[in-house]
Short mmCIF file of C-alpha atoms in Angstrom, two decimals:
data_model
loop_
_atom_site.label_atom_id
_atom_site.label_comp_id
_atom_site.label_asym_id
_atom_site.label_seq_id
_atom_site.Cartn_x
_atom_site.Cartn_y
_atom_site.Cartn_z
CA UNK P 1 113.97 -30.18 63.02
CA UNK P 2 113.68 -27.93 59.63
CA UNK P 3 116.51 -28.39 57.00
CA UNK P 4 116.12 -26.26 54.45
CA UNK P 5 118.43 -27.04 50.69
CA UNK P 6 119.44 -24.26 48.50
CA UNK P 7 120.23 -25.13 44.38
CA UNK P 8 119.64 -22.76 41.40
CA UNK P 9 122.74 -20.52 41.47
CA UNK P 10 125.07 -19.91 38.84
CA UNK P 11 126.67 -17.53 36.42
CA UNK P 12 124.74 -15.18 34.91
CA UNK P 13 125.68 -11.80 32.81
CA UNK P 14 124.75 -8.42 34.11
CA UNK P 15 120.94 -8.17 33.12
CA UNK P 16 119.87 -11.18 33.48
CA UNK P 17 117.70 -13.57 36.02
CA UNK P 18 118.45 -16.45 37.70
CA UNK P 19 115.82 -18.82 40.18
CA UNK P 20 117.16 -19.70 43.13
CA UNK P 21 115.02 -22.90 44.97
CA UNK P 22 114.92 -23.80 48.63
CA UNK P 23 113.84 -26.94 49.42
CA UNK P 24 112.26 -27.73 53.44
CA UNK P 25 111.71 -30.80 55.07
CA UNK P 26 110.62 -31.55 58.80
CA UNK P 27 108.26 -29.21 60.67
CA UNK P 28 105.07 -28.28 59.22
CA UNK P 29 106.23 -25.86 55.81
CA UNK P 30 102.86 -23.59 56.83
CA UNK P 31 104.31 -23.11 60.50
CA UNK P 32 107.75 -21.03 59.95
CA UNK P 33 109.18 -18.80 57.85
CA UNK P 34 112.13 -18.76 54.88
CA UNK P 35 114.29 -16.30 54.90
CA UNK P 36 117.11 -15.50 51.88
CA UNK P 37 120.20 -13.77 52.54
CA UNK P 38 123.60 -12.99 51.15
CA UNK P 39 127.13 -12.91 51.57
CA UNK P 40 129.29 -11.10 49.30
CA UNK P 41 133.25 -12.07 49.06
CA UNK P 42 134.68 -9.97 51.95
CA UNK P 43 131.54 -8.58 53.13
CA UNK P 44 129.12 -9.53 56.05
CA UNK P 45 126.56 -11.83 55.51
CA UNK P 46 123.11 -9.89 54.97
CA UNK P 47 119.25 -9.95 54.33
CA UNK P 48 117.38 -10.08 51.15
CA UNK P 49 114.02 -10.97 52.38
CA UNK P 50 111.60 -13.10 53.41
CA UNK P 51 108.55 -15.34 53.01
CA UNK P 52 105.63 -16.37 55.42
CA UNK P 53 104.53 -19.77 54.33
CA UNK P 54 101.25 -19.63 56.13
CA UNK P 55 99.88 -16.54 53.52
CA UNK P 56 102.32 -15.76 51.69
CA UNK P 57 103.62 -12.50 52.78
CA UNK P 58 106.77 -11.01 51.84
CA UNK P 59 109.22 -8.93 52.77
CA UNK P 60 112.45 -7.62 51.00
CA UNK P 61 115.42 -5.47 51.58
CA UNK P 62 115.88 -2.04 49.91
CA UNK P 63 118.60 -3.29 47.64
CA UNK P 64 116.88 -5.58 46.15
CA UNK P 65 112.98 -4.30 46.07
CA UNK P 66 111.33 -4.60 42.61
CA UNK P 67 114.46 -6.69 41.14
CA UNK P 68 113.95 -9.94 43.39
CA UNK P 69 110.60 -11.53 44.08
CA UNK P 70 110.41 -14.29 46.76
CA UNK P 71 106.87 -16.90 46.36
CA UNK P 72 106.12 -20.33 47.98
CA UNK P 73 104.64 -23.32 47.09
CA UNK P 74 103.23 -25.41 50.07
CA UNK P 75 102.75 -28.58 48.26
CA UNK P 76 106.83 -28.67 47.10
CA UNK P 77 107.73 -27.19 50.53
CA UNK P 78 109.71 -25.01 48.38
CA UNK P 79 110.60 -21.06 48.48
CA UNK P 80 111.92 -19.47 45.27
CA UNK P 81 113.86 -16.41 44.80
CA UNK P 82 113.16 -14.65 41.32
CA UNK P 83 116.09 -12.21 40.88
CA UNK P 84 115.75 -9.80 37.65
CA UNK P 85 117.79 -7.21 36.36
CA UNK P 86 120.88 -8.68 38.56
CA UNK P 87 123.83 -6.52 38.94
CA UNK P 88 127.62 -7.15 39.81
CA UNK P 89 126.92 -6.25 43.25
CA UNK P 90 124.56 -9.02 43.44
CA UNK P 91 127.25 -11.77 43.33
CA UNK P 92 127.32 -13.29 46.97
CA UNK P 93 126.51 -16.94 48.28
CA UNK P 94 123.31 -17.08 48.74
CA UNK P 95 121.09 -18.35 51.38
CA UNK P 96 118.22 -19.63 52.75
CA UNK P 97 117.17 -20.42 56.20
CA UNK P 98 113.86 -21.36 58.19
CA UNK P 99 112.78 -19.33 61.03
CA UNK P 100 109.57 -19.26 63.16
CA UNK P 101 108.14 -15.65 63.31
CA UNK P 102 110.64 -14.09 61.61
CA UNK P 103 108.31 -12.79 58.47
CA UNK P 104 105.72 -10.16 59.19
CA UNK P 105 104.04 -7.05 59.11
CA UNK P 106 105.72 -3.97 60.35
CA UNK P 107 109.34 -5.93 59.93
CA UNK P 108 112.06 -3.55 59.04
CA UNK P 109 114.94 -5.81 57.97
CA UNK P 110 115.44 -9.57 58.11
CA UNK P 111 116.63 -10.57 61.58
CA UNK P 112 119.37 -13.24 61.02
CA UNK P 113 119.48 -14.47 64.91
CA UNK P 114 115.82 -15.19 64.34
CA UNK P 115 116.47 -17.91 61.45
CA UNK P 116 117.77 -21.19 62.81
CA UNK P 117 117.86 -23.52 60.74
CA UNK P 118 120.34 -22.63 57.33
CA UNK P 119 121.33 -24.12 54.17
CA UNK P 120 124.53 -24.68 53.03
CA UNK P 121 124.40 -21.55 49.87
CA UNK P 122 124.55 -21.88 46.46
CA UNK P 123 127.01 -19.15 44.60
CA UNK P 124 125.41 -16.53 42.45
CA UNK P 125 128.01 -14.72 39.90
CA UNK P 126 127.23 -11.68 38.15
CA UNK P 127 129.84 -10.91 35.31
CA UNK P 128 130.02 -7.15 34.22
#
């Protein structure tokens, strides 16, 4: 069974970047997906996007395209999230989950019932 381990978040002004890391273990890393999403205080938990370990391909939500940038490295069994230019409305738990399938072409949003193995979240605060 996949685990997956979130760590990088933190406090961070408006502006500025922060790496988020997700680390896998069991399964083969090449065979599934990891997925990032968010859940902001009060709010439903939602997608940010999405990596295909096999190639590399990625997928991101609207609200976050050209800020956030989501990469893989095989030999860590890691995912990263890059997020730039961060904004209040960033601040959520964030997390990541493994998922097989759940990252390709012609994808429209990040399908959470197709991710089923999750993380525990790591807190990202954006101060104003």
């Amino acid at each position: 069974e996949v685990q997956v381990v979130e760590s990088g978040g933190g406090l961070v002004q408006a502006g500025g970047s922060l790496n988020l890391s997700c680390a896998a273990s069991g399964g083969t890393f090449d065979s599934y997906a990891i997925g990032w999403f968010r859940q902001a205080p009060g709010k439903e938990r939602e997608g940010v996007g999405c990596v295909r370990a096999s190639d590399g391909f990625t997928y991101y939500e609207d609200s976050v395209k050209g800020r956030f940038t989501i990469s893989s490295d095989s030999v860590k069994s890691t995912v990263y999230l890059r997020m730039d230019s961060l904004e209040p409305a960033d601040t959520a738990v964030y997390y990541c989950a493994a998922g097989y399938y759940a990252c390709a072409q012609g994808m429209r949003a990040v399908v959470q019932a197709l991710f089923g193995s999750w993380g525990q979240g790591t807190q990202v605060t954006v101060s104003s």
